[in-house]
Structure formats: C-alpha cells, structure tokens
Short mmCIF file of C-alpha atoms and ligand atoms in Angstrom, two decimals:
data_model
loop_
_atom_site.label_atom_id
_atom_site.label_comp_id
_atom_site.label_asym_id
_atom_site.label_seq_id
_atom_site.Cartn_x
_atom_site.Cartn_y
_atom_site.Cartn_z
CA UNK A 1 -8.49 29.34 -48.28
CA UNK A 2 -5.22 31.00 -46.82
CA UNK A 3 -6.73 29.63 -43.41
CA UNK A 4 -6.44 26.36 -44.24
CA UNK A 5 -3.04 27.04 -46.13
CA UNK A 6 -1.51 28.13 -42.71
CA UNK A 7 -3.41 25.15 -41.27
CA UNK A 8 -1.88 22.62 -42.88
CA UNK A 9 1.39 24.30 -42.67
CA UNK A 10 1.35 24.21 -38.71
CA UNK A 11 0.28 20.46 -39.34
CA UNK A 12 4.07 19.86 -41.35
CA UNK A 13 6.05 21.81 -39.46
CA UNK A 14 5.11 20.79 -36.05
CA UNK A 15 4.40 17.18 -36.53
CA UNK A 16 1.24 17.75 -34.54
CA UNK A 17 -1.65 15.61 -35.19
CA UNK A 18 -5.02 15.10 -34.19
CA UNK A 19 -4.33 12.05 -32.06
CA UNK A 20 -1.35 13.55 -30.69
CA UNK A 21 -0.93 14.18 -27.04
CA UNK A 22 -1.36 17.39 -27.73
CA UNK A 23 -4.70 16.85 -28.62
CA UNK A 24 -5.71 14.53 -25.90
CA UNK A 25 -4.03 16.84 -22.87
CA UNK A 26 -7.13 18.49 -23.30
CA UNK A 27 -9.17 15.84 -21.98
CA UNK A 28 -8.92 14.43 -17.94
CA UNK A 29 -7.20 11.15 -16.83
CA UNK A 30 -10.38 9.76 -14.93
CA UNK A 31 -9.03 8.21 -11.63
CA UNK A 32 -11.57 5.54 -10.27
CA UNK A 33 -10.44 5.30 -6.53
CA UNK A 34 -12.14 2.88 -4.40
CA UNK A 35 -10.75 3.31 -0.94
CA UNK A 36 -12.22 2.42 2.56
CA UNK A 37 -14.37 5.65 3.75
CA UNK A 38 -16.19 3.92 6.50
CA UNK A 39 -15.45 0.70 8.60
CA UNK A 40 -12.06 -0.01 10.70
CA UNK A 41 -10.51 0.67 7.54
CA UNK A 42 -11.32 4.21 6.87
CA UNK A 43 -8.26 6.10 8.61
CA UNK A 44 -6.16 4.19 6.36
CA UNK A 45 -8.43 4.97 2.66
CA UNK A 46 -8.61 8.67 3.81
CA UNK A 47 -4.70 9.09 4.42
CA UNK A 48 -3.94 6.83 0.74
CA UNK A 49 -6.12 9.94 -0.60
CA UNK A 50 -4.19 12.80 1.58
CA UNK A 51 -0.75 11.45 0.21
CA UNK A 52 -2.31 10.99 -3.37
CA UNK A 53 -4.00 14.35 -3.65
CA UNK A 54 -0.59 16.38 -2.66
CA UNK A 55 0.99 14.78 -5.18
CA UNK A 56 -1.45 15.90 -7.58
CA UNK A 57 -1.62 19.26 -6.37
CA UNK A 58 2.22 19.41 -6.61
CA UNK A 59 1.87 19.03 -10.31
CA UNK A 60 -0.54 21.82 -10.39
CA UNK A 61 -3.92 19.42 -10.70
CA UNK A 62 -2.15 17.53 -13.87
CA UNK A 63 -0.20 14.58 -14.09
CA UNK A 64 1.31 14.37 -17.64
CA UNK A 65 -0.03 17.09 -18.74
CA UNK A 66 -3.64 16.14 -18.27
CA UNK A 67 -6.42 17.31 -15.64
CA UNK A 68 -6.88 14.39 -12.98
CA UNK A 69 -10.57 14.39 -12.20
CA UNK A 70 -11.68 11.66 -9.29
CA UNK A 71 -14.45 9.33 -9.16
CA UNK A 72 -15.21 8.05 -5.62
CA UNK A 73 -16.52 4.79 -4.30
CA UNK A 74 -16.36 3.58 -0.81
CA UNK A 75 -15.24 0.29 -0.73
CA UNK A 76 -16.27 -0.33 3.08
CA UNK A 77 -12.88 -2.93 3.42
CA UNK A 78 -15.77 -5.05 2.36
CA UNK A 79 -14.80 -7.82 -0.07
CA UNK A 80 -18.79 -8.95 -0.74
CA UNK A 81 -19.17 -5.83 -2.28
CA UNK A 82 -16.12 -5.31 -4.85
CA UNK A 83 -17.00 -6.55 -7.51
CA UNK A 84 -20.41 -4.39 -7.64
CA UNK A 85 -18.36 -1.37 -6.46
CA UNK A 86 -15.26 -2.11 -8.97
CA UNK A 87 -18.06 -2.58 -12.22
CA UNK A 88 -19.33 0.83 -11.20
CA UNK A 89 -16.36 2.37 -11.71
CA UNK A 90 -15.36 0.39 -15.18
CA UNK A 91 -18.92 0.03 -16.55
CA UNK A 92 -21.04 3.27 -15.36
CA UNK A 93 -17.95 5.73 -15.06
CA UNK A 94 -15.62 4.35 -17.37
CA UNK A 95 -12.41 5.45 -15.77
CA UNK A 96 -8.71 4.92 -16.95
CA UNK A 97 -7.52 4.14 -13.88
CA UNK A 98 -8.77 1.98 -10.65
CA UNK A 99 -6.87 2.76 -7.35
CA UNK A 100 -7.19 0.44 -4.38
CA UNK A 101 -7.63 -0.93 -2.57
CA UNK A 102 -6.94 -1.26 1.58
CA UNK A 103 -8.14 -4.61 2.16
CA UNK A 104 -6.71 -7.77 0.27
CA UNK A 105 -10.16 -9.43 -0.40
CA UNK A 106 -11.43 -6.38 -2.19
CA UNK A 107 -7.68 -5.55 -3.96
CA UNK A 108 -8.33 -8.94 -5.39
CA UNK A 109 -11.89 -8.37 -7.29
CA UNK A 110 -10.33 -5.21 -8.51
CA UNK A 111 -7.17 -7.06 -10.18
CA UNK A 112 -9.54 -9.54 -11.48
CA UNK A 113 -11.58 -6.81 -13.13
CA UNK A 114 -8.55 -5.14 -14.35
CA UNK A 115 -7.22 -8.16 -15.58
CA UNK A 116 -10.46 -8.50 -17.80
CA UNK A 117 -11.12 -5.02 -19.05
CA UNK A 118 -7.34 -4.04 -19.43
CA UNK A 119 -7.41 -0.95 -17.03
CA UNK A 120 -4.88 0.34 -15.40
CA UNK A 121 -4.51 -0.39 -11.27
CA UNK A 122 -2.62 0.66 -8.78
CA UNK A 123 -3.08 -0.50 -5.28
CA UNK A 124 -1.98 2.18 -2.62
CA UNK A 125 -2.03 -0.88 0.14
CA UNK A 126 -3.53 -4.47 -0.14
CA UNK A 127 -0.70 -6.91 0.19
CA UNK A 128 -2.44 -10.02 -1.70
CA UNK A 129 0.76 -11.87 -2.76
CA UNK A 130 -1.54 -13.23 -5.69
CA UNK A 131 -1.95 -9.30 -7.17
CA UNK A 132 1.91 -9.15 -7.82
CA UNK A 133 1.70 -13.07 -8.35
CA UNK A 134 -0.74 -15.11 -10.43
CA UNK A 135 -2.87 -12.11 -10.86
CA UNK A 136 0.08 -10.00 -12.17
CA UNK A 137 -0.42 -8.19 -15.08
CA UNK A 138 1.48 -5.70 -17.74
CA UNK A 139 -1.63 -2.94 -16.34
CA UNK A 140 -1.30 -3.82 -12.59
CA UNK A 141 0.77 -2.38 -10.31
CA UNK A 142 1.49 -1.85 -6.41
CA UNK A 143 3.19 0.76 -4.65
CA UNK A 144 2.94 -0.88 -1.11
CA UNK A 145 3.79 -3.96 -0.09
CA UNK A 146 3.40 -7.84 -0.19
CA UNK A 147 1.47 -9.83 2.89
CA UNK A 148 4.40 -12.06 2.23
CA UNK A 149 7.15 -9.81 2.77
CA UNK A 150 6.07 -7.76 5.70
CA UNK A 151 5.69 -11.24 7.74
CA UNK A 152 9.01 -12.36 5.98
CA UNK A 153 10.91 -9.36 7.59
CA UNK A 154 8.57 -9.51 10.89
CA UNK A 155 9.67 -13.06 11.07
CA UNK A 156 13.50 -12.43 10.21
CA UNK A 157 13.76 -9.84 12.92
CA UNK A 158 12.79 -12.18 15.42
CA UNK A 159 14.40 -14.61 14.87
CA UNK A 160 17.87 -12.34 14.68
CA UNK A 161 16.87 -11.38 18.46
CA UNK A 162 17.17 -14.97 19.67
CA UNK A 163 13.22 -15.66 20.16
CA UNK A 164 12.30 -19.50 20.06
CA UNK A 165 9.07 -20.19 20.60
CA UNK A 166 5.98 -18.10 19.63
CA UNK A 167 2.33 -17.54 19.61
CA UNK A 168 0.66 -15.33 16.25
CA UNK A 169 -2.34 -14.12 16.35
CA UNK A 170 -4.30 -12.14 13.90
CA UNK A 171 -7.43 -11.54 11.59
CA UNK A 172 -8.39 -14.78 9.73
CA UNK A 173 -8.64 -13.48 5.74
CA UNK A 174 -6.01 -13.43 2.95
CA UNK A 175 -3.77 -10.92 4.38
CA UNK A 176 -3.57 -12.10 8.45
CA UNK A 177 -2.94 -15.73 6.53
CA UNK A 178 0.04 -14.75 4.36
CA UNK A 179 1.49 -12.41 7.20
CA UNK A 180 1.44 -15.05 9.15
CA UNK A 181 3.35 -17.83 6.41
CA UNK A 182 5.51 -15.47 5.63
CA UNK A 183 6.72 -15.04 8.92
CA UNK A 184 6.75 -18.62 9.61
CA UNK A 185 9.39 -19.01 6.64
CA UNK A 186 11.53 -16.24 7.92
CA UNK A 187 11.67 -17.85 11.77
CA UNK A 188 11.40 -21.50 10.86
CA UNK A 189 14.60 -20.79 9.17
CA UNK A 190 16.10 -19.03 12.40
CA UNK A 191 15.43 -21.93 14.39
CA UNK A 192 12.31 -20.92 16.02
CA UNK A 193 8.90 -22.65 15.98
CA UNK A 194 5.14 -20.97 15.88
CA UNK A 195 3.82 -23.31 18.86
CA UNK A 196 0.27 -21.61 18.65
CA UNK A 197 -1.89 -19.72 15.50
CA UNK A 198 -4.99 -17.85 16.53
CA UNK A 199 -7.56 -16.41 14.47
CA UNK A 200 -9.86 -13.82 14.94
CA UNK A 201 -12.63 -13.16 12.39
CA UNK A 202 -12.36 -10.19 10.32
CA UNK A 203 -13.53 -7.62 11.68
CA UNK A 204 -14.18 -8.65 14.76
CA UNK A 205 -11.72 -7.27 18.12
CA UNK A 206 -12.68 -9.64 20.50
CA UNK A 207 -9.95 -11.62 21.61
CA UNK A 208 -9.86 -11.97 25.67
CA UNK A 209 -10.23 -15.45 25.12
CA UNK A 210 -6.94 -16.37 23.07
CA UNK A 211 -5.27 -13.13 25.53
CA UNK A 212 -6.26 -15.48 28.37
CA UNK A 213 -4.77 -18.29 26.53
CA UNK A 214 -1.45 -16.42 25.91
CA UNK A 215 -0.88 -16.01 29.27
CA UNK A 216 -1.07 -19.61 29.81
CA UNK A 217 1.15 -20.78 26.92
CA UNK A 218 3.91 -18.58 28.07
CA UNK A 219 5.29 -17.80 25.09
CA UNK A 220 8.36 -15.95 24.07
CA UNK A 221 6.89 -13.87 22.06
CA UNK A 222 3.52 -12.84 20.13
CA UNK A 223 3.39 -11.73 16.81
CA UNK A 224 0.30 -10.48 14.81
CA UNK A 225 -1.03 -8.46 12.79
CA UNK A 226 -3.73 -6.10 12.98
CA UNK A 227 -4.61 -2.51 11.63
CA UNK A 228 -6.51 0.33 11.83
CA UNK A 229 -9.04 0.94 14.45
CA UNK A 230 -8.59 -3.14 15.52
CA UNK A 231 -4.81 -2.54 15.64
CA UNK A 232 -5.77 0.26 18.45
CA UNK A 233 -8.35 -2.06 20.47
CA UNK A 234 -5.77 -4.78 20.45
CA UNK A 235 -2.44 -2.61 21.58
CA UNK A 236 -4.34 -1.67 24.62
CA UNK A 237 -6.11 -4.81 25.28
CA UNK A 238 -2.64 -6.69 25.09
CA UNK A 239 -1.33 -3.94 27.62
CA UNK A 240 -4.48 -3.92 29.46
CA UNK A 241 -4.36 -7.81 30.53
CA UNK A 242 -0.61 -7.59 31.36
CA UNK A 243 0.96 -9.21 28.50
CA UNK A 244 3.09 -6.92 27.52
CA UNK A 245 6.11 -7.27 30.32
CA UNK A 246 6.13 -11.11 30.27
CA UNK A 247 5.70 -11.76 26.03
CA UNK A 248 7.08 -9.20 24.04
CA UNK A 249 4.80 -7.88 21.16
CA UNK A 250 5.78 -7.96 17.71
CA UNK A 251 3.81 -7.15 14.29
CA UNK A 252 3.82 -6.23 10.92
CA UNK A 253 3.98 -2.42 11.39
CA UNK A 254 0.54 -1.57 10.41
CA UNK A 255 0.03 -2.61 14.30
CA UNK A 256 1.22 0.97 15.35
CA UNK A 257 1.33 2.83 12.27
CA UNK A 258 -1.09 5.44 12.22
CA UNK A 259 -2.28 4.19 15.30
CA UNK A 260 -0.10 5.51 17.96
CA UNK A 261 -2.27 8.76 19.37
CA UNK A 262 -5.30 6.33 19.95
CA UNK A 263 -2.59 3.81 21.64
CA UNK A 264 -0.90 6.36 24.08
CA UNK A 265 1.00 4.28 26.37
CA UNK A 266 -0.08 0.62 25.87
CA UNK A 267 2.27 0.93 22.62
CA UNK A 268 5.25 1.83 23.64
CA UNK A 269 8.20 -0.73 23.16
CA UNK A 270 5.92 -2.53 20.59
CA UNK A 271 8.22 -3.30 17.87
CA UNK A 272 7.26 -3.98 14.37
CA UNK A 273 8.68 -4.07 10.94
CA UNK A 274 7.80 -1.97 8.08
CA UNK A 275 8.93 -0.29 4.82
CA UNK A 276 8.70 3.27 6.85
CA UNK A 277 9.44 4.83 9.90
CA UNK A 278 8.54 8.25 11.71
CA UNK A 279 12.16 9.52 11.76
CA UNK A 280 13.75 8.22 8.20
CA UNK A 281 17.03 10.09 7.10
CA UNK A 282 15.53 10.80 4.29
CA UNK A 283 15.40 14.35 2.53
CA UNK A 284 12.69 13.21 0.11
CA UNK A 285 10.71 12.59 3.45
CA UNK A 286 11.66 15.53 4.99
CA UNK A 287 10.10 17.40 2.26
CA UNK A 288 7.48 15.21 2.29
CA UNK A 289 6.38 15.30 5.96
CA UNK A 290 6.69 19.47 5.89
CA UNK A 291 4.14 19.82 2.50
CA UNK A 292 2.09 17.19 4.50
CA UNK A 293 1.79 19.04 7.53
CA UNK A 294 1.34 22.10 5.49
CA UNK A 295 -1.51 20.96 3.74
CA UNK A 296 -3.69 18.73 6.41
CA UNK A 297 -3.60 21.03 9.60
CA UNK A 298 -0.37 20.32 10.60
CA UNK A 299 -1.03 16.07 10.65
CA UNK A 300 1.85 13.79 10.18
CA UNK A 301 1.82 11.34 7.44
CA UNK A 302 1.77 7.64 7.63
CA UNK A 303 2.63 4.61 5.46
CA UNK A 304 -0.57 4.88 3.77
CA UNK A 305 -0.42 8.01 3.40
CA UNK A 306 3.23 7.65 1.45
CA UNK A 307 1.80 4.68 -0.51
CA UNK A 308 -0.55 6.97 -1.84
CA UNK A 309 1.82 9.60 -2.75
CA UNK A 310 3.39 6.73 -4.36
CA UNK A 311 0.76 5.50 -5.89
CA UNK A 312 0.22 8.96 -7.67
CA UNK A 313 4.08 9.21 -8.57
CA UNK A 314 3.65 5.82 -10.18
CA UNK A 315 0.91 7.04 -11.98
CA UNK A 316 2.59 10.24 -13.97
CA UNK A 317 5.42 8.99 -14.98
CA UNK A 318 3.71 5.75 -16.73
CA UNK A 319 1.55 8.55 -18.51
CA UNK A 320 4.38 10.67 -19.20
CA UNK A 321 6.13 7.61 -20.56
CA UNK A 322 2.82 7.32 -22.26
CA UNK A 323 2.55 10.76 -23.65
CA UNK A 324 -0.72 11.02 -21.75
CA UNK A 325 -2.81 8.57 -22.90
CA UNK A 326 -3.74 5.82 -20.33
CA UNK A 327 -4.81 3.18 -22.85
CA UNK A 328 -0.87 3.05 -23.71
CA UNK A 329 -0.11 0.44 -21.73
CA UNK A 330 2.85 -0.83 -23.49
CA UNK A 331 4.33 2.31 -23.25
CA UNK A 332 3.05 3.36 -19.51
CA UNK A 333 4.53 -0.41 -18.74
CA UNK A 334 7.51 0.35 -20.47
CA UNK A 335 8.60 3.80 -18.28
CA UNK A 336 7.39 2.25 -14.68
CA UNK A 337 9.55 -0.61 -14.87
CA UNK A 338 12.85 1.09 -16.06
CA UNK A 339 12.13 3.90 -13.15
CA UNK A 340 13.28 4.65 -9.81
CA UNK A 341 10.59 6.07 -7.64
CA UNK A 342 11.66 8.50 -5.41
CA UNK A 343 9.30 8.02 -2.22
CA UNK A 344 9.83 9.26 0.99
CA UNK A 345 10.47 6.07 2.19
CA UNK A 346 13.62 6.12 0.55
CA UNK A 347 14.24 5.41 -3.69
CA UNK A 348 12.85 1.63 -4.83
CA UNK A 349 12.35 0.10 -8.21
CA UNK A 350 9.55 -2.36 -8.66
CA UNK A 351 10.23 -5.95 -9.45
CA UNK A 352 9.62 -7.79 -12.84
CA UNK A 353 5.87 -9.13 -11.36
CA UNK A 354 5.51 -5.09 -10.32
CA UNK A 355 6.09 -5.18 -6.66
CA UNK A 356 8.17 -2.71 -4.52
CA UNK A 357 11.81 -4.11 -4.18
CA UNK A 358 12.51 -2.32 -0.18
CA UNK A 359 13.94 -2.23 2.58
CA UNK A 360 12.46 -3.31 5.68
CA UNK A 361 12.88 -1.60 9.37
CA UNK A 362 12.37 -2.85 12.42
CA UNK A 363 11.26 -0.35 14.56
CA UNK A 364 10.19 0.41 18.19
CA UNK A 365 7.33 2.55 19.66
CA UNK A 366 9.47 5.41 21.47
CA UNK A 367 7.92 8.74 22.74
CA UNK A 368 4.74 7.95 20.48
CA UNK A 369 6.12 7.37 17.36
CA UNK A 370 7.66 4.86 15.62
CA UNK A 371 12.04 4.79 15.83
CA UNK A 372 14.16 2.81 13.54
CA UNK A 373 16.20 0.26 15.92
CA UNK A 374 17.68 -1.56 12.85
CA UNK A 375 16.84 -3.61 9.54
CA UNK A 376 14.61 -6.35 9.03
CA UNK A 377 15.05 -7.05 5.97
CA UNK A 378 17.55 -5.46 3.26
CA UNK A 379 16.06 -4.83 -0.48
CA UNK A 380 13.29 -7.86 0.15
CA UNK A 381 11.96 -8.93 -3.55
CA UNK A 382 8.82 -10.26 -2.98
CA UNK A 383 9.46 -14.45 -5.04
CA UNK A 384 6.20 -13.74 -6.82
CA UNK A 385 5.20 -16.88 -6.85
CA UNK A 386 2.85 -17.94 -9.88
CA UNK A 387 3.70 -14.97 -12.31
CA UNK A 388 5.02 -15.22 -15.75
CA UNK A 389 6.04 -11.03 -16.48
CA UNK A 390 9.44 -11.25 -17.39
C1 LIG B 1 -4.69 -6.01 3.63
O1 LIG B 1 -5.86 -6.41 3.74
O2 LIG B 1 -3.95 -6.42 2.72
C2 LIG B 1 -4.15 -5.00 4.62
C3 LIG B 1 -5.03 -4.19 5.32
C4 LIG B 1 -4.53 -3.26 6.19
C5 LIG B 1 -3.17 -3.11 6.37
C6 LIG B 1 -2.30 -3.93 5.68
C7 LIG B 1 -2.79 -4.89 4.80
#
C-alpha cells in the first residue's frame, strides 16, 4: 500500500506522466535512411552518413534524449525503385523518420510517401525544386540545396564575369533540367544567351560527341552539371580533348566537390558555385573538419558530408522542440523554423516552404581543393514556386 502511496506522490510532485517524454526517452527514434550505397552516386550517400553519424555520436548516440537506431536501404540513385525501397522503410520497418535522398527522382517518391503517411523527411541532398515547392510539407524538410538555386548562382556568377554566349551541358533528369533553368534566369538577365543545351542520359558519361561539338561552336563558356563518379569522367574528358584553355568550365559545384583526388590536374581552374568551400572562415567548420578527420582516417569532409551533419542537427532540435516524440510534428515544425542552424558552412535559417536560405560561393579549383574567389549569390531564398506553408 505505502508503495503505491509514494507512487502516486512522485506522480504530483513531479508532473511526470506515463506519456511524458520521460517515458518515451526510453524508446529509439528509428531513422529510415535511404542513401545511394552503390552506383555513381555512392561516394556522395556514404559521406551524407559520415557527416550524419558524427553528429550523432557527438550527442553521445541520442538526439533529444532518445537512442537513434538506423535502418538502411540502398537506394541505388535509382528512381524506378523508390517507391518499393521508400514503402519498406514506412510499411515493413515503420520508422519515424526517412532521410534522403541523393538523387532528385528518388527524393521525389520519398516526399510523396511522406506527404501521405505524415513522416518526417529530411533530404541530406536532392535539389527537386518541387520538394521545397508543391511537394512542401509541415513534415518535410531539406538541409541542402535547391536545383534552382545552385544554377541561379552558377548563372549569376557568369554573367558578373562578362561571359556572353554559352554552351550547358549536363545529365537529362529533374535535377540537370532545373540546374540548367535556373541558370538560364540568372544569365538571361546579365545579358548573356545559352546558344546550345546538351543532354546526356542519366547515367551515362559518354559525351565525345557533344565535346567534339563544343569545340566547333566556340563558345565562351560551358556550364554543366555533373556529380559523383560522372563529374570525375567528365573533368578529365573536358581536359583531355583540350577544351579547357579555349572555353572556360563552369558548374554547379558538385562538378569538383568531392571529386578533386580522382580529377588531379584536369580540374584545376574549374570554377563552380556552391553553398561550401574547402577553406571557409568558419570556426564551426574548423571544428567540424578536425572531428571529421578524427573520426574517418584523417578524410576531409565534403558538402554532402556537411548536409548530413545538417541533416542530423535539423533533426534534434525539431525533437527537442518536440520533447522527443517524432509524431509531434506541430511542435518539431514549430522549433525548426524559428532556429538558426549552425553548420559549418556558415549559420542559415530555412525558408517558410523549408529550404536553406545561403549564401552562395564561387569558387576555383586551386592546389586540389576548392578556394573561395568571391560570392555568387548572397542569402539566395529559393521562390518556392507552387507552395502554400506560410
Ligand atoms: C540531384 O539529383 O538532385 C543531385 C544529385 C547529385 C548532386 C546534386 C544534386
């Protein structure tokens, strides 16, 4: 009897009660991550996980409070198998939270999943402008990028360095596409006209043909994008055929970001612009870059890598807001939005339809790694076109 006494006692004073946090920090936060493992992809998936994982760790394994446990699904960059891979996680594993993806075709089955069962996302890359647009939603968020604004601030650097006339070539899917109008907008407005697009299929790296065609078109420029193990083929092929003197290369960064040991030479004075850089005055990323280094052998991170750090910072303070429990997502909602996330590429606050607001670099390949030569872009809001979060 007195048992129960000093029970309900404990109960009164403490306010604790069986649905409290309390009570759930017992339980794990099951994180559904459905990154690239294999494919030309997979450097990028395994270095969103690196960044993720020492975030985690930092926290001592919890995030709010509560054990993280990891369910794994390679995603292959392949959007025909998403939405099987994406119903796995929600309907066999039943996680709390999907994470992913690298490629925009297979970001986009996940935010129509998560759209329909109410899960939490967060995508550690995938720039689909419709994830942060139409497809926004109070559970969906992005700690990257948009398609849209990385050719936006591609397009505004070069037209701010006097270029006129310009060939782009890239990958032909959802993210090469929007790169690509997004630059247009930028350099249209500067004046300059795209006189050639050429397409590659995804994720194919032949391109002799249209490197052939360059050469005859004489442009002043190129600008593309490609990433990954492509990004690497098509560095050196463009250096290879002897493009790189007469028709400066430009790209959305992911061209030489975590690309540049397979590169060597052929990359240097390729510039691109991105939301990081390899020497950022940034203590956060000084920090950042040493526990890096400390934990993976001595490696130095990359922009995936920090949009998976990201991507994990995102996620504890929405579940702190949340007092734990991931099917809050009023509250989780509620604390992302009103925070500032301290990355390491330098503080940003998302936007209304969840998107990174950021600053954008343009940077050149130097000595192997990629050196910040000025902005691109200052504190670029993606216009999220088609969303109605307010
Ligand atoms: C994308 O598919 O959205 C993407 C893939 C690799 C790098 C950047 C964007």
């Amino acid at each position: 009897m007195k048992k129960y006494h000093f029970f309900w006692q404990f109960i009164l004073l403490t306010g604790f009660s069986l649905t409290s946090p309390i009570a759930l920090s017992a339980d794990e936060v099951k994180v559904g991550v459905m990154l690239p493992a294999t494919g030309t992809y997979a450097r990028l998936g395994s270095n969103i996980q690196k960044g993720f994982k020492l975030y985690v760790e930092e926290q001592g394994g919890k995030l709010a409070g509560r054990d993280i446990k990891f369910v794994n699904v390679d995603s292959e960059g392949n959007p025909s198998k998403a939405v099987d891979n994406v119903n796995k996680l929600i309907k066999q594993h039943d996680v709390d939270v999907l994470v992913g993806s690298v490629h925009s075709g297979v970001a986009m089955a996940m935010a129509k999943a998560a759209k329909s069962s109410g899960k939490l996302m967060i995508v550690p890359n995938a720039g689909a402008n419709q994830v942060t647009g139409p497809f926004c939603g109070v559970n969906i968020y992005r700690t990257s990028f948009s398609s849209w604004q990385t050719g936006y601030a591609a397009g505004e650097a070069m037209g701010a360095k006097g270029f006129k006339k310009v060939v782009t070539i890239t990958w032909k899917y959802g993210a090469g596409q929007q790169m690509v109008e997004g630059f247009k907008e930028a350099f249209e407005k500067s004046g300059g006209e795209v006189i050639e697009e050429m397409w590659v299929p995804f994720p194919k790296v032949e391109w002799q043909a249209q490197l052939t065609q360059i050469a005859a078109l004489k442009p002043d420029g190129v600008f593309t994008f490609f990433a990954g193990g492509g990004a690497v083929k098509f560095v050196k092929d463009y250096a290879a055929a002897g493009l790189k003197e007469n028709f400066p290369l430009y790209g959305t960064g992911f061209l030489t970001d975590g690309t540049l040991q397979g590169q060597g030479e052929a990359a240097e004075g390729v510039m691109t612009a991105l939301h990081y850089a390899d020497d950022m005055d940034v203590e956060k990323d000084r920090a950042f870059r040493k526990a890096y280094a400390k934990a993976y052998n001595g490696e130095s991170p990359d922009v995936y890598a920090v949009q998976g750090y990201d991507a994990a910072q995102l996620l504890d303070i929405g579940l702190t807001g949340a007092n734990g429990d991931p099917k809050n997502v009023e509250a989780f909602s509620k604390a992302v939005r009103s925070a500032t996330i301290d990355s390491p590429r330098g503080p940003f606050k998302l936007s209304k339809a969840h998107n990174p607001i950021q600053d954008f670099y343009l940077r050149e390949v130097k000595g192997g790694k990629n050196i910040v030569v000025g902005i691109a872009a200052k504190a670029l809001e993606d216009p999220a076109k088609g969303c109605k979060l307010k």
